[in-house]
Every structure is written in C-alpha cells, then in structure tokens.
Coordinates of C-alpha atoms and ligand atoms in Angstrom, one line a residue:
X16 CA -58.1 60.0 24.1
X17 CA -58.9 56.9 27.1
X18 CA -59.9 56.8 30.3
X19 CA -56.7 54.9 30.6
X20 CA -54.7 56.9 29.5
X21 CA -55.9 59.5 31.6
X22 CA -55.0 57.0 34.5
X23 CA -52.2 57.2 32.7
X24 CA -50.9 60.0 32.2
X25 CA -52.2 61.5 36.0
X26 CA -50.4 58.5 37.8
X27 CA -47.2 59.6 35.0
X28 CA -47.7 63.3 36.5
X29 CA -48.5 61.8 39.7
X30 CA -45.3 59.8 39.6
X31 CA -42.7 61.9 38.2
X32 CA -44.1 65.3 40.7
X33 CA -43.4 63.6 44.2
X34 CA -40.6 65.5 44.4
X35 CA -42.2 68.8 44.3
X36 CA -45.5 68.8 46.6
X37 CA -46.6 72.7 45.3
X38 CA -46.3 71.3 41.7
X39 CA -48.6 68.6 42.8
X40 CA -51.3 70.8 44.6
X41 CA -51.2 73.1 41.8
X42 CA -52.0 69.8 39.3
X43 CA -54.5 68.5 41.5
X44 CA -56.4 72.4 41.7
X45 CA -55.8 72.7 37.7
X46 CA -57.1 68.9 37.0
X47 CA -60.3 69.8 38.6
X48 CA -60.6 72.8 37.7
X49 CA -60.4 71.3 33.9
X50 CA -63.1 68.8 35.4
X51 CA -65.7 71.0 36.6
X52 CA -65.0 72.7 33.5
X53 CA -65.8 70.0 31.6
X54 CA -68.2 67.9 33.3
X55 CA -70.1 71.5 33.1
X56 CA -70.1 71.2 29.2
X57 CA -70.7 67.3 29.6
X58 CA -74.4 68.0 30.4
X59 CA -74.9 70.8 27.4
X60 CA -75.6 68.0 25.5
X61 CA -76.0 69.7 22.4
X62 CA -79.3 71.0 19.7
X63 CA -80.0 71.6 16.6
X64 CA -81.3 75.5 16.5
X65 CA -83.0 75.9 13.7
X66 CA -85.7 73.1 12.1
X67 CA -83.4 72.6 9.4
X68 CA -80.1 71.4 10.9
X69 CA -79.7 68.7 12.5
X70 CA -76.9 67.8 14.2
X71 CA -75.8 63.5 13.6
X72 CA -77.0 61.0 16.0
X73 CA -75.0 61.8 19.1
X74 CA -73.5 58.2 20.9
X75 CA -75.6 58.5 24.7
X76 CA -72.9 59.5 26.9
X77 CA -72.5 56.4 29.4
X78 CA -71.0 58.6 32.8
X79 CA -71.2 62.2 33.0
X80 CA -67.6 64.1 32.1
X81 CA -65.8 61.0 30.7
X82 CA -68.4 59.8 28.2
X83 CA -67.6 56.9 26.0
X84 CA -63.5 57.9 26.8
X85 CA -63.7 54.3 28.5
X86 CA -65.5 52.4 26.3
X87 CA -63.1 54.0 23.3
X88 CA -60.0 53.9 24.9
X89 CA -59.9 50.7 25.5
X90 CA -60.9 49.2 22.5
X91 CA -61.1 52.5 19.6
X92 CA -61.1 50.5 16.2
X93 CA -64.2 47.9 17.9
X94 CA -65.9 51.1 19.2
X95 CA -65.9 53.0 15.6
X96 CA -66.8 49.8 13.6
X97 CA -70.0 49.4 15.9
X98 CA -70.9 53.2 16.3
X99 CA -71.1 52.9 12.3
X100 CA -73.2 50.0 12.0
X101 CA -75.2 51.5 14.7
X102 CA -75.7 54.8 13.5
X103 CA -74.1 55.1 10.0
X104 CA -71.3 57.1 9.1
X105 CA -71.3 60.3 10.8
X106 CA -71.6 59.7 14.7
X107 CA -70.3 62.6 17.4
X108 CA -69.7 61.2 20.9
X109 CA -68.2 63.0 23.9
X110 CA -64.9 62.5 25.7
X111 CA -63.2 63.4 29.0
X112 CA -65.7 66.9 27.3
X113 CA -64.6 67.5 24.1
X114 CA -67.1 65.7 21.0
X115 CA -65.8 64.0 18.8
X116 CA -67.4 63.4 15.0
X117 CA -66.4 60.7 13.2
X118 CA -66.4 60.7 9.1
X119 CA -66.4 56.8 9.1
X120 CA -66.0 55.4 4.7
X121 CA -64.6 56.9 2.5
X122 CA -67.6 59.2 1.2
X123 CA -67.8 60.7 4.5
X124 CA -64.3 61.4 5.1
X125 CA -63.8 63.3 1.5
X126 CA -65.5 66.4 4.0
X127 CA -61.9 66.1 6.2
X128 CA -60.0 65.7 3.2
X129 CA -61.9 68.3 0.6
X130 CA -61.5 70.8 3.5
X131 CA -60.4 74.3 3.7
X132 CA -58.6 75.1 6.9
X133 CA -59.8 77.7 7.4
X134 CA -63.2 76.1 8.0
X135 CA -61.8 72.8 9.6
X136 CA -58.8 73.9 11.0
X137 CA -55.2 71.4 12.0
X138 CA -53.9 74.5 13.6
X139 CA -56.5 74.4 16.1
X140 CA -56.3 70.7 17.2
X141 CA -52.5 69.4 16.4
X142 CA -50.3 73.5 18.1
X143 CA -50.4 72.7 21.7
X144 CA -48.6 69.5 21.1
X145 CA -46.0 70.3 18.1
X146 CA -45.1 73.8 18.5
X147 CA -43.2 73.5 22.2
X148 CA -41.7 70.4 20.3
X149 CA -40.6 71.9 16.7
X150 CA -40.5 75.3 18.3
X151 CA -41.6 78.5 17.0
X152 CA -42.3 79.8 13.2
X153 CA -42.8 76.3 12.1
X154 CA -45.6 73.9 11.5
X155 CA -49.3 74.8 12.7
X156 CA -47.4 77.3 14.3
X157 CA -47.7 79.5 11.4
X158 CA -50.6 80.3 8.7
X159 CA -50.8 77.1 6.9
X160 CA -50.1 79.0 3.7
X161 CA -46.8 79.1 5.0
X162 CA -46.7 75.4 6.5
X163 CA -47.8 74.3 3.1
X164 CA -44.5 76.7 1.1
X165 CA -42.7 74.9 4.1
X166 CA -43.7 71.6 2.6
X167 CA -42.9 72.3 -0.5
X168 CA -39.2 73.0 0.3
X169 CA -38.7 70.3 2.4
X170 CA -40.3 67.9 -0.4
X171 CA -38.3 69.0 -2.6
X172 CA -35.2 68.1 -1.3
X173 CA -36.6 64.9 -0.4
X174 CA -35.6 63.6 -4.3
X175 CA -34.7 60.7 -5.7
X176 CA -31.2 61.7 -6.4
X177 CA -30.7 61.7 -2.1
X178 CA -32.9 58.9 -2.4
X179 CA -30.5 57.2 -4.0
X180 CA -27.4 57.6 -2.0
X181 CA -29.9 56.9 1.2
X182 CA -30.2 53.7 0.3
X183 CA -26.0 53.9 0.5
X184 CA -26.8 55.3 4.0
X185 CA -29.4 52.9 5.3
X186 CA -28.0 49.4 4.0
X187 CA -24.7 50.4 5.9
X188 CA -25.9 51.4 9.4
X189 CA -28.7 48.3 8.7
X190 CA -25.2 46.1 9.1
X191 CA -23.6 47.9 11.6
X192 CA -26.8 47.9 13.5
X193 CA -27.7 44.1 13.8
X194 CA -23.7 43.4 14.4
X195 CA -24.9 43.2 18.0
X196 CA -27.4 40.8 17.5
X197 CA -25.4 37.7 17.0
X198 CA -26.6 34.8 15.3
X199 CA -29.8 33.9 16.6
X200 CA -31.9 34.8 19.3
X201 CA -35.0 36.6 20.5
X202 CA -35.2 41.1 20.4
X203 CA -37.3 43.5 21.1
X204 CA -37.8 44.0 17.7
X205 CA -39.6 47.3 18.1
X206 CA -37.3 48.2 20.8
X207 CA -34.6 47.7 17.6
X208 CA -35.7 48.9 14.9
X209 CA -36.6 53.0 17.0
X210 CA -33.2 53.1 17.4
X211 CA -31.6 51.4 13.9
X212 CA -34.3 54.6 12.4
X213 CA -33.2 57.4 14.3
X214 CA -29.6 56.4 12.8
X215 CA -30.1 56.1 9.3
X216 CA -33.4 59.0 9.1
X217 CA -30.7 61.7 11.3
X218 CA -28.0 60.9 9.1
X219 CA -30.6 61.0 5.8
X220 CA -32.6 64.0 6.9
X221 CA -30.3 66.1 8.8
X222 CA -26.9 65.2 6.9
X223 CA -23.5 63.4 8.1
X224 CA -22.6 65.9 11.1
X225 CA -25.9 65.8 12.9
X226 CA -25.5 62.4 12.6
X227 CA -22.0 62.3 14.2
X228 CA -23.5 63.4 17.8
X229 CA -26.0 61.6 17.6
X230 CA -24.6 59.8 20.8
X231 CA -26.7 58.7 24.0
X232 CA -27.0 62.2 25.5
X233 CA -28.6 63.6 21.7
X234 CA -30.7 60.7 21.6
X235 CA -32.1 61.2 25.2
X236 CA -33.1 64.7 23.9
X237 CA -34.9 62.8 21.2
X238 CA -36.6 61.0 24.2
X239 CA -37.3 64.0 26.2
X240 CA -38.5 66.1 23.5
X241 CA -40.6 63.3 22.2
X242 CA -41.7 63.0 26.0
X243 CA -43.8 65.9 24.8
X244 CA -46.2 64.3 22.0
X245 CA -48.5 62.9 25.0
X246 CA -51.8 63.1 26.6
X247 CA -51.0 64.8 29.3
X248 CA -49.3 67.8 27.4
X249 CA -52.6 67.3 24.9
X250 CA -55.3 68.0 28.0
X251 CA -53.2 69.6 30.7
X252 CA -52.2 73.8 30.3
X253 CA -48.8 74.7 28.6
X254 CA -47.6 76.4 32.0
X255 CA -48.2 74.0 34.1
X256 CA -44.7 73.2 35.5
X257 CA -44.7 69.1 35.4
X258 CA -41.0 67.9 34.2
X259 CA -41.9 66.4 31.9
X260 CA -42.8 69.4 29.8
X261 CA -39.1 70.5 31.8
X262 CA -37.6 68.0 30.3
X263 CA -38.9 69.0 26.8
X264 CA -38.6 72.1 26.6
X265 CA -34.5 71.9 27.9
X266 CA -34.0 69.0 25.2
X267 CA -35.5 71.8 22.7
X268 CA -33.4 74.3 23.4
X269 CA -29.9 71.9 23.7
X270 CA -31.1 70.5 19.8
X271 CA -31.8 73.9 18.7
X272 CA -27.8 75.0 19.9
X273 CA -26.3 71.3 17.8
X274 CA -29.2 72.5 14.5
X275 CA -27.3 76.6 15.0
X276 CA -23.9 75.6 14.8
X277 CA -24.0 72.8 12.2
X278 CA -26.1 75.5 10.5
X279 CA -24.1 77.9 11.1
X280 CA -20.7 76.2 9.4
X281 CA -22.0 75.2 7.0
X282 CA -23.4 79.0 5.9
X283 CA -19.2 79.5 6.3
X284 CA -17.6 76.7 3.9
X285 CA -17.3 77.2 0.2
X286 CA -17.7 73.4 -0.1
X287 CA -21.6 72.6 -0.5
X288 CA -22.6 69.0 0.7
X289 CA -25.8 67.9 -1.5
X290 CA -28.3 66.8 0.7
X291 CA -31.6 68.0 2.4
X292 CA -30.2 70.8 5.1
X293 CA -28.2 72.4 2.2
X294 CA -31.6 72.2 0.3
X295 CA -33.0 75.0 2.8
X296 CA -30.2 77.0 3.7
X297 CA -30.0 77.7 -0.2
X298 CA -33.7 77.7 -0.8
X299 CA -36.7 81.0 -0.6
X300 CA -39.8 81.5 0.2
X301 CA -41.8 82.9 -2.6
X302 CA -41.1 86.1 -1.8
X303 CA -37.9 85.8 -1.9
X304 CA -37.1 85.6 2.2
X305 CA -34.9 83.3 3.2
X306 CA -34.8 80.5 5.9
X307 CA -33.3 81.9 9.5
X308 CA -31.4 79.0 11.7
X309 CA -34.7 78.6 13.5
X310 CA -37.2 77.6 11.1
X311 CA -34.7 75.2 9.5
X312 CA -34.0 73.8 12.4
X313 CA -37.4 73.0 13.8
X314 CA -38.5 72.2 10.3
X315 CA -35.3 69.0 10.5
X316 CA -36.9 68.3 13.9
X317 CA -39.8 67.7 12.4
X318 CA -39.3 65.9 9.6
X319 CA -37.4 63.4 12.1
X320 CA -40.0 63.0 14.9
X321 CA -42.8 63.4 11.8
X322 CA -40.8 60.0 10.5
X323 CA -39.3 58.2 13.6
X324 CA -42.6 56.4 15.0
X325 CA -44.6 56.5 12.2
X326 CA -41.8 54.2 10.7
X327 CA -40.5 52.0 13.4
X328 CA -43.9 51.2 14.2
X329 CA -44.5 50.4 10.8
X330 CA -41.4 48.5 10.5
X331 CA -42.6 46.3 13.0
X332 CA -45.7 45.3 12.4
X333 CA -44.3 44.2 9.3
X334 CA -41.9 42.1 10.6
X335 CA -44.1 40.5 12.5
X336 CA -46.8 39.9 9.6
X337 CA -43.7 38.2 7.7
X338 CA -43.2 36.2 10.6
X339 CA -46.3 34.9 11.1
X340 CA -46.6 33.5 7.4
X341 CA -43.3 31.8 6.4
X342 CA -44.2 32.2 2.5
X343 CA -44.1 35.5 2.6
X344 CA -40.2 35.6 3.8
X345 CA -39.6 33.3 1.6
X346 CA -41.2 34.9 -1.9
X347 CA -39.3 38.9 -0.6
X348 CA -36.2 37.2 -0.4
X349 CA -35.9 35.4 -3.6
X350 CA -37.4 38.6 -5.3
X351 CA -34.2 40.1 -4.0
X352 CA -32.5 37.3 -5.9
X353 CA -34.5 37.6 -8.8
X354 CA -33.9 41.8 -9.1
X355 CA -29.8 41.9 -7.6
X356 CA -28.9 38.5 -8.8
X357 CA -28.1 35.6 -6.4
X358 CA -24.5 37.2 -5.1
X359 CA -27.0 39.7 -3.5
X360 CA -24.7 42.8 -4.0
X361 CA -25.2 45.9 -2.5
X362 CA -28.6 47.6 -2.9
X363 CA -29.2 50.7 -5.3
X364 CA -32.8 52.6 -5.2
X365 CA -33.7 51.1 -8.4
X366 CA -33.8 47.9 -7.1
X367 CA -35.5 48.9 -3.6
X368 CA -38.4 49.9 -5.7
X369 CA -38.4 47.5 -7.9
X370 CA -38.9 44.9 -4.8
X371 CA -43.1 44.9 -5.6
X372 CA -44.2 41.8 -3.5
X373 CA -41.9 43.8 -0.3
X374 CA -44.1 46.7 -1.3
X375 CA -47.8 44.8 -1.3
X376 CA -46.3 43.5 2.4
X377 CA -45.8 46.8 3.3
X378 CA -48.5 48.2 1.7
X379 CA -50.6 46.1 3.3
X380 CA -49.8 46.1 6.6
X381 CA -49.9 50.0 6.6
X382 CA -53.6 48.9 5.6
X383 CA -53.9 46.4 8.8
X384 CA -52.0 49.0 11.1
X385 CA -52.2 52.3 10.1
X386 CA -49.5 54.0 12.4
X387 CA -51.6 57.4 12.4
X388 CA -54.8 55.6 13.3
X389 CA -56.2 59.4 13.4
X390 CA -56.9 62.9 11.4
X391 CA -58.2 65.5 13.3
X392 CA -59.4 69.1 12.9
X393 CA -61.5 72.0 14.7
X394 CA -64.5 73.0 13.0
X395 CA -64.3 76.2 12.9
X396 CA -68.0 77.3 10.8
X397 CA -70.9 74.8 10.5
X398 CA -70.5 72.3 8.5
X399 CA -73.3 70.7 6.1
X400 CA -73.0 66.6 5.3
X401 CA -75.3 65.4 3.7
X402 CA -78.4 65.8 5.8
X403 CA -76.8 67.0 8.5
X404 CA -74.5 69.5 10.1
X405 CA -71.9 70.1 12.3
X406 CA -71.5 72.8 14.2
X407 CA -67.9 75.5 14.9
X408 CA -66.1 73.6 18.2
X409 CA -66.6 69.6 17.3
X410 CA -63.2 68.4 16.7
X411 CA -63.8 65.7 13.2
X412 CA -62.0 62.7 12.8
X413 CA -60.9 60.0 10.0
X414 CA -59.8 57.1 10.9
X415 CA -57.5 55.5 8.5
X416 CA -58.0 52.3 10.1
X417 CA -62.0 52.3 10.4
X418 CA -61.7 52.4 6.3
X419 CA -59.2 50.0 5.7
X420 CA -61.2 47.6 7.1
X421 CA -64.9 48.5 5.8
X422 CA -66.9 45.4 5.0
X423 CA -67.7 46.6 2.0
X424 CA -65.0 47.7 0.3
X425 CA -62.1 45.3 1.5
X426 CA -62.0 41.3 0.7
X427 CA -61.2 39.7 3.1
X428 CA -61.2 42.1 5.5
X429 CA -59.0 41.6 8.7
X430 CA -56.6 39.2 6.7
X431 CA -52.5 39.8 5.8
X432 CA -53.1 39.4 2.4
X433 CA -50.7 41.3 0.3
X434 CA -51.7 39.4 -3.0
X435 CA -54.5 42.4 -2.8
X436 CA -52.5 45.4 -3.8
X437 CA -51.2 43.8 -7.1
X438 CA -54.7 43.9 -8.3
X439 CA -55.3 47.9 -9.8
X440 CA -57.8 48.4 -7.3
X441 CA -57.5 46.9 -4.4
X442 CA -60.2 48.5 -2.4
X443 CA -64.5 48.2 -4.3
X444 CA -65.3 51.4 -4.4
X445 CA -64.9 54.9 -3.2
X446 CA -62.1 57.3 -3.6
X447 CA -60.5 57.7 0.9
X448 CA -60.7 53.9 1.9
X449 CA -57.2 53.7 1.6
X450 CA -55.3 57.2 3.5
X451 CA -52.5 55.9 5.7
X452 CA -50.7 59.0 4.4
X453 CA -53.8 61.4 4.3
X454 CA -55.4 63.4 1.7
X455 CA -55.7 66.4 0.0
X456 CA -53.6 69.8 2.0
X457 CA -52.5 68.1 4.9
X458 CA -51.1 64.9 3.4
X459 CA -47.8 63.8 4.0
X460 CA -44.6 64.3 2.2
X461 CA -42.6 61.9 4.0
X462 CA -44.4 59.0 1.4
X463 CA -41.3 58.2 -0.8
X464 CA -39.0 58.7 1.6
X465 CA -41.1 55.8 4.8
X466 CA -41.1 53.5 1.7
X467 CA -37.1 53.5 0.7
X468 CA -36.3 53.6 4.2
X469 CA -38.6 51.1 5.5
X470 CA -37.7 48.9 2.6
X471 CA -34.1 49.0 2.7
X472 CA -34.2 48.0 6.7
X473 CA -36.0 45.0 5.5
X474 CA -34.5 44.0 2.1
X475 CA -31.2 43.9 4.7
X476 CA -32.6 42.1 7.4
X477 CA -34.0 39.4 5.6
X478 CA -30.9 39.2 3.8
X479 CA -29.1 38.7 7.6
X480 CA -31.8 36.9 9.1
X481 CA -34.7 34.3 8.9
X482 CA -37.7 35.1 11.3
X483 CA -40.2 33.6 13.7
X484 CA -43.1 34.9 16.0
X485 CA -41.9 33.7 19.3
X486 CA -44.0 30.1 20.5
X487 CA -46.9 31.4 17.8
X488 CA -47.0 34.7 19.7
X489 CA -48.4 37.5 17.4
X490 CA -48.5 40.5 18.7
X491 CA -51.5 42.3 20.5
X492 CA -51.7 46.3 19.6
X493 CA -51.3 48.5 22.8
X494 CA -53.6 51.3 22.7
X495 CA -52.0 53.3 25.2
X496 CA -49.6 55.1 22.9
X497 CA -50.8 57.7 20.4
X498 CA -49.5 55.7 18.0
X499 CA -50.4 52.0 18.5
X500 CA -47.4 49.8 19.0
X501 CA -47.5 46.5 18.7
X502 CA -47.0 44.5 22.7
X503 CA -44.8 43.0 23.9
X504 CA -42.8 43.1 20.5
X505 CA -40.2 40.7 20.6
X506 CA -39.4 38.1 17.9
X507 CA -37.0 35.1 17.8
X508 CA -34.3 35.1 14.7
X509 CA -31.7 33.2 13.2
X510 CA -29.3 34.0 10.6
X511 CA -30.3 33.2 6.8
X512 CA -27.7 30.2 5.4
X513 CA -26.3 31.8 2.3
X514 CA -26.8 28.6 -0.3
Ligands
HEM17 C1 -45.1 55.7 7.6 C2 -44.6 56.2 7.7 C3 -45.3 57.6 8.0 C4 -46.7 57.4 7.8 C5 -48.1 56.3 7.7 C6 -47.4 59.2 7.8 C7 -48.6 59.5 7.8 C8 -49.3 60.9 8.3 C9 -50.4 61.2 7.8 C10 -51.6 59.8 8.1 C11 -50.3 62.4 7.3 C12 -51.4 63.2 7.5 C13 -52.0 64.1 9.0 C14 -53.5 65.0 8.7 O1 -53.7 64.5 7.8 O2 -53.6 65.4 10.0 C15 -49.3 63.0 7.2 C16 -48.8 64.2 7.2 C17 -47.5 64.2 7.1 N1 -46.3 63.8 8.2 FE1 -46.6 61.6 7.0 N2 -46.0 59.7 7.7 C18 -45.2 59.1 7.8 C19 -43.5 59.4 7.4 C20 -43.3 60.6 7.3 C21 -42.1 60.8 7.3 C22 -40.6 60.4 6.9 C23 -42.5 61.8 7.0 C24 -41.0 63.4 6.7 C25 -39.8 62.9 6.6 C26 -43.3 62.4 7.2 C27 -43.2 64.0 7.2 C28 -45.0 64.6 7.3 C29 -45.3 65.8 6.7 C30 -44.1 66.9 6.7 C31 -47.3 65.2 7.3 C32 -47.9 67.4 6.4 C33 -48.2 67.7 8.1 C34 -49.6 68.7 7.9 O3 -49.5 69.4 6.5 O4 -50.2 69.2 8.2 N3 -44.2 61.8 7.3 N4 -48.3 61.9 7.6
NAG18 C1 -47.2 49.8 25.9 O1 -46.6 50.9 25.7 C2 -46.4 52.2 26.8 C3 -45.7 53.6 26.3 O2 -45.1 52.9 25.7 C4 -45.9 50.7 27.7 O3 -44.9 51.4 28.9 C5 -46.3 49.2 27.5 O4 -45.1 48.4 28.4 C6 -46.6 48.8 26.9 N1 -47.3 47.2 27.1 C7 -47.0 46.4 26.8 C8 -47.5 45.4 26.7 O5 -46.2 46.7 25.1

C-alpha cells in the first residue's frame, strides 16, 4: 500500500462521490475513524514478551500512521532490496497501521510456502477483495479444504485435450483481433492484449455460449467487477455506499444471471460439450455432492479474473522485451519456422509446447516482471523462523520480484537474458528463488493454461508483425495498480514481409 495509492484512492472515491453529499460525509467520517484507529496502533510499537521471543527487526517509521507507506509506495522493490541489505531476510515495517513482515530470499520464503493455512491464513487477507467479486461459496469464502477441492476440479478441466482445442481458438481470435491494427502504426499494446485475452479466456474457460454473449455490455460488466479489485475495496469497510462498490455488486449479479441461464441450458440438453463448464457440471465433490449453479458461476468468474491481469501484463511486458532486442524476435520467428515448417501452417498444441526459446523469453519475463509482486498471509499463531518469532497479527509476505533478482542467486540479475533458462539450474542455490506462480497449497493452477495462451498469442503476433520500441522508450513500471503494469505501453509495429 502506498501513499500515492491512498491519495489516489481517496481522490477517486471523492471524485465518484461528488454526486452524493451524505455518502461523502460518511466516507470522510469512516476515514477519520480508521486513521484514528491506525494511529493508535502505529504508536504501539511491538515488544517481545519473554526473553526467548525475539521479533524480527522493525524498520523505524518515519511518519506516524503512514509509517513506511511513502517510501514503499514510491518504489517497493528498491525499498525491499534496501531492507534486505540492511536488516537481512526477515524484516517488519508498518504501513497505514498494519505491520508487514517480508520473508526475503528463498530460505525465508519457505516459511510461507510450507505453512498450514490455519497458521498463515490466506482468507484473512484476500477474502475482502475476492468474495464480493467471485461471490459466496467459492475460493476464500469457504474453508481452505473446500477451496483445495475446487482447485482440483478446475485443474481437471485444464487438461491437454482441452488445450489442444484452445490453441485453435486462440489462433483464430488473435488473427481476427489484429485485423484492426492494419499494416503498421503505433498502438497501446497492453490495452490490445487485455481485450484479446478476455475474448480468448472467455471462450476457452467459459465456453462458446458465454463467449458469444461477450459484447461491449458484458465487457463493461467485467470492467465493473474488476473495479472491485482496488486498494479502496481492501482498505475501506465493505458497507460503505461507494459507487464503485455498487457497480461491482450489480455487475456481479448480472454476470451471475448470464451464467445461470447458460448452465441451465447445458443441464437440459443431452448433447454434451467437452469443455471446462461441462466438467464442472458433471463432477462432484469427494462426498458425492454436485456443484450448484452458484459455485459453478463463481468458479468461472474466478478462473477468468485470475488469469486476466496476470496474463495480459505478462504478455505486454514480453512484447516490450522482444521489441527492445531485435535478435530475440528474429530467433523466436525462426524457431517457429524450424518447428512448424517454412509456410507456418496453423499451430498445434505440441508445436506451441516445443517452442523452447519463446518459452525461455516468457520465463525470463516472469522473472523480471512477475505480475503478482507480493503474496500475503495473516499470521494466526506465532511463527518461529530462525532466531525470530513473528507474532500473530502480522501480515507475512513473499515477493517473487525480490527473490527473482537476488544478487547471490542470479547472474546478470537485472538483464533480460532468456538463455539462462536453457540451463538446468538457472538460479544458484535455494528452492524458492523462482516463484512467479507461488508454491505450496496456494500454488497457481493456471500455469499451463497461461503458457499455452501467451505463447500462442505471441507466436501469431510474431507471424503478423515486427515490433520495435517507440523512439527507444522502454516502459517504466506503473506501481499505482495492484498488478504492476507497463507505463505508457505504446509499441510500434510493421507487417512482416513473408519470404
Ligand atoms: C501469467 C499468469 C499467471 C501468474 C503469474 C499467476 C500467479 C499466481 C500466483 C503467484 C499464485 C499464488 C498466490 C498466493 O500464494 O497467494 C496464484 C494462484 C492461483 N492462480 Fe494464478 N497466475 C497466473 C494465471 C492464472 C490463470 C490463467 C488461472 C486460471 C485459469 C489462475 C488461477 C489461479 C488459482 C485458482 C490460484 C489459487 C489461489 C489459492 O489457492 O489461494 N492463475 N497464481
Ligand atoms: C498507471 O495506471 C493507472 C491505473 O490503471 C492509469 O490510470 C495510469 O494512466 C497509468 N499511468 C501510466 C503512465 O501509464
């Protein structure tokens, strides 16, 4: 959380509220109360109880209440790297009244990845954001044992037989989408990839019926739902009558209704599709109970949104890395010719898998720009780690971004160097130094889908165009969003001459 974000959040909130004075007063009152509460917390510095309990080093707060929010918000990675240098792998600091303890480096990260959900809890930190968006009965709204079962069911649907069809679908959608780009120009790459990925993900993960309904109105519903993933939703009480909360809740209801109708139709027809929706309709929990419509709809919304920002930012960054270094683009293109044949016929899933160098470029993009820069858990019972005890109430965090650029683990750590992934052991030493998809019980189930989707899209894009940076501008990181996006993400393209 950063001061910039807090300011923006308040700014946005106030902006949206101008139509309603009573609501504005409510928010102001709530904010003051929250601040008063936080300031009390901030002055209560943590103290170890007994002599054998040593809390992790605590970075002094420069400002009461906000703590280190300003420094962190300006440049979170630099802040964490400095903290690592100065205090070591386990370090606490306070922001807006909450204490965050970062586990930096692979060894320290093991505590989070190996933990039980009852001790380091995900629902406590994520549910306020996700439950209003996905709905009740799924993900962080249910006991983790149930969510684990839901993940298993979803994973069953994310299988190779389905991926084979997905490659065809994505190829078709990508060709269709880029018709609007013409032969050459300069365009917002991130915007284009976000639009394309809603279309492909919806068709692959939800099925043809729901994709066919994806017009501007439905896209707006997703955007409104997405508006639920903000720092405002994370910080402010959910009962506040904010317009963005109301839009989120209305979008949730309307989308659910669309899904209900499609599920109902599917349940009635005898002819069966072979896709993820059908898998969810036909499957049961371990105890034999079928999923109800609400659970299926919630899981489908979750599936789409979990993959949307992560995949679209990753694809955009990959594009800028390839545009920056022409030889990488050429190498990916010639790799396609080697594997698919000179005439570049339609892609197959096996070919997409075999594109090793493109794979390395994607891995390297996820190393330098992992979309989830922090994973977080609430400490429910005191945790011993090394010499320290992390008390209940801290939020422990692991940052893939920091682990992916540790001095000791990575050579040429800040350079885009995809060849490193051709080696068996790209990072020296510890286990959790490369974790773009997390690890342990909360690990991502979408990795294979994401690879298949992003590689198919970029294979097609490299067949269509050559890319370059606009006047050498490589986007800086936009830290104001929850997922770090490229700033001003415009790219230059020219149709490739087919030889
Ligand atoms: C480049 C793409 C993606 C990246 C980098 C990514 C990253 C992650 C990470 C880091 C986690 C762990 C979160 C934590 O431990 O707190 C996670 C969990 C998860 N992801 Fe992904 N993800 C991606 C795409 C997808 C896609 C496409 C889907 C669905 C089709 C998906 C579904 C999930 C689910 C269901 C979880 C489980 C959360 C839990 O158990 O708490 N992800 N992802
Ligand atoms: C950074 O992200 C925010 C939120 O999406 C956006 O409004 C802003 O325009 C972005 N800034 C740049 C320079 O791209």
